[in-house]
PDB file of C-alpha atoms and ligand atoms in Angstrom:
ATOM      1  CA  MET A 331      -2.334 -12.686  16.528  1.00 87.00           C
ATOM      2  CA  GLU A 332       0.680 -13.723  14.511  1.00 95.00           C
ATOM      3  CA  ASP A 333       1.357 -11.357  11.807  1.00 97.00           C
ATOM      4  CA  ARG A 334       3.831 -11.865   9.023  1.00 97.00           C
ATOM      5  CA  VAL A 335       4.884 -10.624   5.646  1.00 98.00           C
ATOM      6  CA  ARG A 336       5.826 -13.005   2.833  1.00 98.00           C
ATOM      7  CA  PRO A 337       6.549 -12.538  -0.961  1.00 98.00           C
ATOM      8  CA  MET A 338       3.478 -12.841  -3.165  1.00 98.00           C
ATOM      9  CA  SER A 339       3.337 -15.966  -5.259  1.00 98.00           C
ATOM     10  CA  GLN A 340       1.477 -17.201  -8.336  1.00 97.00           C
ATOM     11  CA  ALA A 341      -1.025 -18.964  -5.856  1.00 98.00           C
ATOM     12  CA  ASP A 342      -2.089 -15.453  -4.521  1.00 98.00           C
ATOM     13  CA  LEU A 343      -2.916 -14.049  -7.976  1.00 98.00           C
ATOM     14  CA  GLU A 344      -6.645 -14.661  -7.955  1.00 98.00           C
ATOM     15  CA  GLN A 345      -7.102 -13.575  -4.310  1.00 98.00           C
ATOM     16  CA  VAL A 346      -5.277 -10.325  -4.924  1.00 98.00           C
ATOM     17  CA  LEU A 347      -7.204  -9.694  -8.115  1.00 98.00           C
ATOM     18  CA  VAL A 348     -10.352 -10.079  -6.216  1.00 98.00           C
ATOM     19  CA  TRP A 349      -9.227  -7.502  -3.564  1.00 98.00           C
ATOM     20  CA  ARG A 350      -7.955  -5.064  -6.257  1.00 98.00           C
ATOM     21  CA  ASN A 351     -11.233  -5.193  -8.218  1.00 98.00           C
ATOM     22  CA  HIS A 352     -13.399  -4.539  -5.149  1.00 98.00           C
ATOM     23  CA  ALA A 353     -15.172  -1.111  -5.366  1.00 98.00           C
ATOM     24  CA  ASP A 354     -13.759  -0.032  -2.115  1.00 97.00           C
ATOM     25  CA  VAL A 355     -10.265  -0.527  -3.290  1.00 98.00           C
ATOM     26  CA  ARG A 356     -10.238   0.405  -6.952  1.00 98.00           C
ATOM     27  CA  ARG A 357     -11.798   3.653  -6.433  1.00 97.00           C
ATOM     28  CA  TYR A 358      -8.808   4.801  -4.431  1.00 98.00           C
ATOM     29  CA  MET A 359      -6.349   3.682  -7.192  1.00 98.00           C
ATOM     30  CA  TYR A 360      -4.829   5.649 -10.045  1.00 97.00           C
ATOM     31  CA  THR A 361      -6.628   3.136 -12.416  1.00 96.00           C
ATOM     32  CA  THR A 362     -10.140   2.206 -11.595  1.00 96.00           C
ATOM     33  CA  HIS A 363     -11.295   0.036 -14.360  1.00 96.00           C
ATOM     34  CA  GLU A 364     -12.116  -3.792 -13.576  1.00 97.00           C
ATOM     35  CA  ILE A 365      -8.773  -5.576 -14.213  1.00 98.00           C
ATOM     36  CA  GLY A 366      -9.067  -8.925 -16.091  1.00 98.00           C
ATOM     37  CA  LEU A 367      -7.036 -12.072 -15.332  1.00 97.00           C
ATOM     38  CA  ASP A 368      -4.783 -11.693 -18.265  1.00 97.00           C
ATOM     39  CA  GLU A 369      -3.923  -8.069 -17.503  1.00 98.00           C
ATOM     40  CA  HIS A 370      -3.307  -8.974 -13.918  1.00 98.00           C
ATOM     41  CA  ARG A 371      -1.073 -12.069 -14.825  1.00 98.00           C
ATOM     42  CA  LYS A 372       1.004  -9.607 -17.095  1.00 98.00           C
ATOM     43  CA  TRP A 373       1.531  -7.044 -14.487  1.00 98.00           C
ATOM     44  CA  PHE A 374       2.593  -9.793 -12.065  1.00 98.00           C
ATOM     45  CA  GLY A 375       5.106 -11.414 -14.585  1.00 97.00           C
ATOM     46  CA  SER A 376       6.641  -8.186 -15.348  1.00 97.00           C
ATOM     47  CA  ALA A 377       6.632  -6.797 -11.540  1.00 97.00           C
ATOM     48  CA  LYS A 378       8.061  -9.968 -10.242  1.00 96.00           C
ATOM     49  CA  SER A 379      11.003  -9.946 -12.572  1.00 97.00           C
ATOM     50  CA  ASN A 380      11.975  -6.528 -11.430  1.00 97.00           C
ATOM     51  CA  PRO A 381      14.577  -6.795  -8.556  1.00 96.00           C
ATOM     52  CA  ASP A 382      13.659  -3.184  -7.224  1.00 97.00           C
ATOM     53  CA  THR A 383       9.923  -4.191  -6.729  1.00 98.00           C
ATOM     54  CA  HIS A 384       8.728  -6.281  -3.911  1.00 98.00           C
ATOM     55  CA  LEU A 385       5.201  -7.661  -3.990  1.00 98.00           C
ATOM     56  CA  LEU A 386       4.138  -8.800  -0.622  1.00 98.00           C
ATOM     57  CA  ILE A 387       1.244 -10.556   1.174  1.00 98.00           C
ATOM     58  CA  PHE A 388       0.337  -9.566   4.776  1.00 98.00           C
ATOM     59  CA  GLU A 389      -1.018 -12.594   6.738  1.00 98.00           C
ATOM     60  CA  ARG A 390      -2.765 -12.627  10.113  1.00 97.00           C
ATOM     61  CA  ASP A 391      -2.683 -16.107  11.842  1.00 96.00           C
ATOM     62  CA  GLY A 392      -1.951 -17.733   8.327  1.00 96.00           C
ATOM     63  CA  GLN A 393      -4.742 -15.786   6.643  1.00 97.00           C
ATOM     64  CA  ALA A 394      -3.874 -13.560   3.693  1.00 98.00           C
ATOM     65  CA  SER A 395      -5.241 -10.198   4.747  1.00 98.00           C
ATOM     66  CA  GLY A 396      -3.577  -7.482   2.609  1.00 98.00           C
ATOM     67  CA  PHE A 397      -1.259  -6.715  -0.367  1.00 98.00           C
ATOM     68  CA  VAL A 398       1.671  -4.292  -0.472  1.00 98.00           C
ATOM     69  CA  ASN A 399       3.973  -3.188  -3.283  1.00 98.00           C
ATOM     70  CA  ILE A 400       7.320  -1.683  -2.436  1.00 98.00           C
ATOM     71  CA  SER A 401       9.140  -0.167  -5.381  1.00 98.00           C
ATOM     72  CA  SER A 402      12.473   1.500  -5.216  1.00 98.00           C
ATOM     73  CA  THR A 403      12.860   4.874  -6.964  1.00 98.00           C
ATOM     74  CA  ARG A 404      16.011   5.980  -8.840  1.00 96.00           C
ATOM     75  CA  CYS A 405      17.698   5.863  -5.328  1.00 98.00           C
ATOM     76  CA  LEU A 406      17.399   2.372  -4.246  1.00 97.00           C
ATOM     77  CA  GLU A 407      17.118   2.990  -0.507  1.00 98.00           C
ATOM     78  CA  VAL A 408      14.151   5.305  -1.243  1.00 98.00           C
ATOM     79  CA  ALA A 409      10.936   3.526  -2.115  1.00 98.00           C
ATOM     80  CA  ASP A 410       7.320   4.193  -2.944  1.00 98.00           C
ATOM     81  CA  TRP A 411       4.678   1.862  -1.298  1.00 98.00           C
ATOM     82  CA  GLY A 412       1.039   1.012  -2.258  1.00 98.00           C
ATOM     83  CA  PHE A 413      -1.301  -1.252  -0.285  1.00 98.00           C
ATOM     84  CA  TYR A 414      -4.700  -2.558   0.301  1.00 98.00           C
ATOM     85  CA  VAL A 415      -6.359  -4.658   2.806  1.00 98.00           C
ATOM     86  CA  ALA A 416      -8.857  -7.416   2.198  1.00 98.00           C
ATOM     87  CA  PRO A 417     -12.154  -5.414   1.860  1.00 97.00           C
ATOM     88  CA  ASP A 418     -13.918  -7.653   4.508  1.00 96.00           C
ATOM     89  CA  ALA A 419     -10.944  -7.548   6.965  1.00 97.00           C
ATOM     90  CA  PRO A 420     -11.840  -6.363  10.521  1.00 97.00           C
ATOM     91  CA  LYS A 421     -10.847  -2.895  11.755  1.00 97.00           C
ATOM     92  CA  GLY A 422      -7.273  -2.654  12.752  1.00 96.00           C
ATOM     93  CA  THR A 423      -5.965  -4.904   9.945  1.00 97.00           C
ATOM     94  CA  GLY A 424      -4.535  -1.875   8.291  1.00 98.00           C
ATOM     95  CA  ARG A 425      -2.655  -0.709  11.354  1.00 96.00           C
ATOM     96  CA  ALA A 426      -1.272  -4.157  11.830  1.00 96.00           C
ATOM     97  CA  LEU A 427      -0.124  -4.324   8.103  1.00 98.00           C
ATOM     98  CA  GLY A 428       1.579  -0.833   8.323  1.00 98.00           C
ATOM     99  CA  LYS A 429       3.442  -2.024  11.472  1.00 96.00           C
ATOM    100  CA  ARG A 430       4.716  -5.296  10.079  1.00 97.00           C
ATOM    101  CA  VAL A 431       5.497  -4.107   6.494  1.00 98.00           C
ATOM    102  CA  LEU A 432       7.304  -0.985   7.541  1.00 98.00           C
ATOM    103  CA  THR A 433       9.468  -2.994   9.925  1.00 97.00           C
ATOM    104  CA  TYR A 434      10.191  -5.315   7.113  1.00 98.00           C
ATOM    105  CA  ALA A 435      10.939  -2.319   4.700  1.00 98.00           C
ATOM    106  CA  PHE A 436      13.399  -0.574   7.073  1.00 98.00           C
ATOM    107  CA  GLY A 437      14.778  -3.799   8.559  1.00 97.00           C
ATOM    108  CA  GLU A 438      15.087  -6.668   6.067  1.00 97.00           C
ATOM    109  CA  LEU A 439      15.068  -4.379   2.890  1.00 98.00           C
ATOM    110  CA  GLY A 440      17.293  -1.732   4.617  1.00 98.00           C
ATOM    111  CA  LEU A 441      15.369   1.239   3.185  1.00 98.00           C
ATOM    112  CA  HIS A 442      16.189   4.763   4.243  1.00 98.00           C
ATOM    113  CA  LYS A 443      12.720   6.264   3.292  1.00 98.00           C
ATOM    114  CA  VAL A 444       9.282   4.929   2.389  1.00 98.00           C
ATOM    115  CA  CYS A 445       6.990   7.229   0.351  1.00 98.00           C
ATOM    116  CA  GLY A 446       3.202   7.162  -0.002  1.00 98.00           C
ATOM    117  CA  GLN A 447       0.800   8.999  -2.228  1.00 98.00           C
ATOM    118  CA  ALA A 448      -2.897   9.325  -1.548  1.00 98.00           C
ATOM    119  CA  LEU A 449      -5.596  10.767  -3.665  1.00 98.00           C
ATOM    120  CA  GLY A 450      -6.965  13.956  -1.985  1.00 98.00           C
ATOM    121  CA  PHE A 451     -10.402  12.480  -1.198  1.00 98.00           C
ATOM    122  CA  ASN A 452      -8.847   9.184   0.380  1.00 98.00           C
ATOM    123  CA  GLU A 453      -9.338  10.318   4.020  1.00 98.00           C
ATOM    124  CA  ARG A 454      -8.763   6.958   5.297  1.00 98.00           C
ATOM    125  CA  SER A 455      -5.345   6.603   3.759  1.00 98.00           C
ATOM    126  CA  ILE A 456      -4.283  10.233   4.663  1.00 98.00           C
ATOM    127  CA  GLN A 457      -5.340   9.397   8.375  1.00 98.00           C
ATOM    128  CA  PHE A 458      -3.587   6.110   8.100  1.00 98.00           C
ATOM    129  CA  HIS A 459      -0.291   7.523   6.838  1.00 98.00           C
ATOM    130  CA  THR A 460      -0.442  10.181   9.620  1.00 97.00           C
ATOM    131  CA  VAL A 461      -1.100   7.497  12.329  1.00 96.00           C
ATOM    132  CA  LEU A 462       1.917   5.479  11.202  1.00 97.00           C
ATOM    133  CA  GLY A 463       4.234   8.556  11.538  1.00 96.00           C
ATOM    134  CA  PHE A 464       4.507   9.727   7.965  1.00 98.00           C
ATOM    135  CA  THR A 465       5.080  13.476   7.322  1.00 98.00           C
ATOM    136  CA  GLU A 466       2.958  15.074   4.789  1.00 98.00           C
ATOM    137  CA  GLU A 467       5.492  16.523   2.316  1.00 98.00           C
ATOM    138  CA  GLY A 468       3.385  18.186  -0.170  1.00 98.00           C
ATOM    139  CA  ARG A 469       0.156  18.237  -2.143  1.00 98.00           C
ATOM    140  CA  LEU A 470       0.230  17.985  -5.906  1.00 98.00           C
ATOM    141  CA  ARG A 471      -2.772  20.123  -6.994  1.00 98.00           C
ATOM    142  CA  ASP A 472      -5.078  18.705  -9.627  1.00 98.00           C
ATOM    143  CA  GLN A 473      -2.414  15.966 -10.383  1.00 98.00           C
ATOM    144  CA  HIS A 474      -4.706  13.067 -11.288  1.00 98.00           C
ATOM    145  CA  PHE A 475      -7.561  12.949 -13.811  1.00 97.00           C
ATOM    146  CA  ASP A 476     -10.104  10.026 -13.270  1.00 96.00           C
ATOM    147  CA  GLY A 477     -12.054  10.610 -16.605  1.00 94.00           C
ATOM    148  CA  HIS A 478     -14.272  13.108 -14.971  1.00 95.00           C
ATOM    149  CA  LYS A 479     -12.370  15.447 -12.660  1.00 97.00           C
ATOM    150  CA  TYR A 480      -8.972  16.299 -11.198  1.00 98.00           C
ATOM    151  CA  HIS A 481      -7.869  15.352  -7.877  1.00 98.00           C
ATOM    152  CA  ASP A 482      -4.935  16.480  -5.754  1.00 98.00           C
ATOM    153  CA  VAL A 483      -2.373  13.837  -4.719  1.00 98.00           C
ATOM    154  CA  VAL A 484      -1.083  14.119  -1.111  1.00 98.00           C
ATOM    155  CA  CYS A 485       2.590  12.975  -0.743  1.00 98.00           C
ATOM    156  CA  PHE A 486       3.889  11.481   2.506  1.00 99.00           C
ATOM    157  CA  GLY A 487       7.426  10.380   3.570  1.00 98.00           C
ATOM    158  CA  LEU A 488       8.812   8.394   6.475  1.00 98.00           C
ATOM    159  CA  LEU A 489      12.384   8.051   7.312  1.00 98.00           C
ATOM    160  CA  ALA A 490      14.033   4.973   8.961  1.00 98.00           C
ATOM    161  CA  ASN A 491      15.078   6.902  12.085  1.00 97.00           C
ATOM    162  CA  GLU A 492      11.571   8.329  12.464  1.00 97.00           C
ATOM    163  CA  TRP A 493      10.138   4.756  12.063  1.00 97.00           C
ATOM    164  CA  GLU A 494      12.209   3.458  14.935  1.00 94.00           C
ATOM    165  CA  ALA A 495      10.838   6.288  17.198  1.00 91.00           C
ATOM    166  CA  THR A 496       7.236   5.600  15.995  1.00 90.00           C
ATOM    167  CA  VAL A 497       7.153   1.823  16.058  1.00 89.00           C
ATOM    168  CA  GLU A 498       7.450   1.863  19.802  1.00 83.00           C
ATOM    169  CA  VAL A 499       4.288   3.743  20.208  1.00 83.00           C
ATOM    170  CA  ILE A 500       2.036   2.179  17.745  1.00 80.00           C
ATOM    171  CA  VAL A 501      -0.775   0.327  19.498  1.00 73.00           C
ATOM    172  CA  GLU A 502      -2.391  -2.411  17.825  1.00 72.00           C
TER     173      GLU A 502
HETATM  174  C1  COA B1675      -6.238   2.455   4.087  1.00 77.83           C
HETATM  175  C2  COA B1675      -6.425   1.106   4.731  1.00 77.83           C
HETATM  176  C3  COA B1675      -5.184   0.266   4.428  1.00 77.83           C
HETATM  177  C4  COA B1675      -6.559   1.347   6.183  1.00 77.83           C
HETATM  178  O1  COA B1675      -6.853   0.076   6.820  1.00 77.83           O
HETATM  179  P1  COA B1675      -7.918  -0.281   7.848  1.00 77.83           P
HETATM  180  O2  COA B1675      -7.936  -1.671   8.280  1.00 77.83           O
HETATM  181  O3  COA B1675      -9.189   0.424   7.464  1.00 77.83           O
HETATM  182  O4  COA B1675      -7.272   0.602   8.964  1.00 77.83           O
HETATM  183  P2  COA B1675      -7.338   0.521  10.651  1.00 77.83           P
HETATM  184  O5  COA B1675      -8.749   0.001  11.024  1.00 77.83           O
HETATM  185  O6  COA B1675      -6.363  -0.397  11.022  1.00 77.83           O
HETATM  186  O7  COA B1675      -7.195   1.928  11.075  1.00 77.83           O
HETATM  187  C5  COA B1675      -5.927   2.591  11.025  1.00 77.83           C
HETATM  188  C6  COA B1675      -5.952   4.099  10.878  1.00 77.83           C
HETATM  189  O8  COA B1675      -6.519   4.293   9.569  1.00 77.83           O
HETATM  190  C7  COA B1675      -7.488   5.413   9.578  1.00 77.83           C
HETATM  191  N1  COA B1675      -8.872   5.025   9.209  1.00 77.83           N
HETATM  192  C8  COA B1675      -9.334   3.817   9.202  1.00 77.83           C
HETATM  193  N2  COA B1675     -10.563   3.870   8.841  1.00 77.83           N
HETATM  194  C9  COA B1675     -10.955   5.244   8.658  1.00 77.83           C
HETATM  195  C10 COA B1675     -12.075   5.844   8.294  1.00 77.83           C
HETATM  196  N3  COA B1675     -13.174   5.220   8.059  1.00 77.83           N
HETATM  197  N4  COA B1675     -11.954   7.242   8.202  1.00 77.83           N
HETATM  198  C11 COA B1675     -10.888   7.847   8.512  1.00 77.83           C
HETATM  199  N5  COA B1675      -9.688   7.303   8.907  1.00 77.83           N
HETATM  200  C12 COA B1675      -9.683   5.955   8.941  1.00 77.83           C
HETATM  201  C13 COA B1675      -7.416   5.896  11.006  1.00 77.83           C
HETATM  202  O9  COA B1675      -6.178   6.865  11.088  1.00 77.83           O
HETATM  203  C14 COA B1675      -7.109   4.585  11.772  1.00 77.83           C
HETATM  204  O10 COA B1675      -6.505   4.856  13.024  1.00 77.83           O
HETATM  205  P3  COA B1675      -7.529   5.160  14.354  1.00 77.83           P
HETATM  206  O11 COA B1675      -8.360   3.743  14.284  1.00 77.83           O
HETATM  207  O12 COA B1675      -6.484   5.360  15.345  1.00 77.83           O
HETATM  208  O13 COA B1675      -8.337   6.219  14.002  1.00 77.83           O
HETATM  209  C15 COA B1675      -7.706   0.401   4.128  1.00 77.83           C
HETATM  210  O14 COA B1675      -8.851   1.122   4.332  1.00 77.83           O
HETATM  211  C16 COA B1675      -7.585   0.159   2.627  1.00 77.83           C
HETATM  212  O15 COA B1675      -6.998  -0.882   2.116  1.00 77.83           O
HETATM  213  N6  COA B1675      -8.393   1.035   1.878  1.00 77.83           N
HETATM  214  C17 COA B1675      -8.441   0.822   0.413  1.00 77.83           C
HETATM  215  C18 COA B1675      -7.220   0.866  -0.317  1.00 77.83           C
HETATM  216  C19 COA B1675      -6.410   2.252  -0.242  1.00 77.83           C
HETATM  217  O16 COA B1675      -7.035   3.242  -0.226  1.00 77.83           O
HETATM  218  N7  COA B1675      -5.191   2.081  -0.290  1.00 77.83           N
HETATM  219  C20 COA B1675      -4.205   3.353   0.004  1.00 77.83           C
HETATM  220  C21 COA B1675      -3.938   3.827  -1.343  1.00 77.83           C
HETATM  221  S1  COA B1675      -2.939   5.320  -1.042  1.00 77.83           S
END
C-alpha cells in the first residue's frame, strides 16, 4: 500500500466532518456534540490560519483514511497531536497512520516531542500510543467532565530519538 500524509484542504471538509461526527469517534473527543457545517468551517478557517497548527489527511492508495491535527505548544518543537481514522477503515489503518504521521512530524516538521492525551476509558487509544512507543507520562485524575461524570486523562509523550528506535520495529 502507498501511504502518504498531505495537508487538509477545503475539499476535505465534508469528509472530515462525517468522520468527526461518527459516534465511534466523537465519544472519545473532549466535545461530543454533533458538529454542524458552519461550526466546522469556522474551526477550519481559524486553525488553517495558525502557522503552529498542521491539519493533515492520511491517505492509503489515494484514499483519504484519517485525520490528524498537530499543534505546537508554547515550545514550538513540542506538539500535541489528535487523530481519528475513517470509522469504516480496515484494522491496521491506525498503525499505518501513526507510522506515517510520526515520521512526518519528526522529519518534515522537525519536532523534538509529540504528546498525546487519551480519555481514561479510551482503551484503544491508550494501547495505540503504547504500540507506537509513547511513554505514559501521567494521569490527570478527573480532569474531564462530559456532562454526566468525570474522567481521567492519560498523557503520553514520544521523543524524536525514541521514535527513530521504534519506527524500525513497527510491523504494518
Ligand atoms: C485509536 C485509533 C486511531 C486506532 O486505529 P485502528 O485502525 O483501530 O488501529 P489498528 O487496527 O491499526 O491497531 C493498532 C493498535 O491500536 C490498538 N487497538 C486497536 N483496536 C483496539 C481495540 N479494539 N482494543 C484495544 N486496543 C486496540 C492496539 O494496540 C493495536 O495494536 P495490535 O493490533 O498490535 O494490538 C482508532 O480506533 C480511532 O480513530 N479511534 C477513534 C478516535 C480516537 O479515539 N482518537 C484518539 C483520541 S486520543
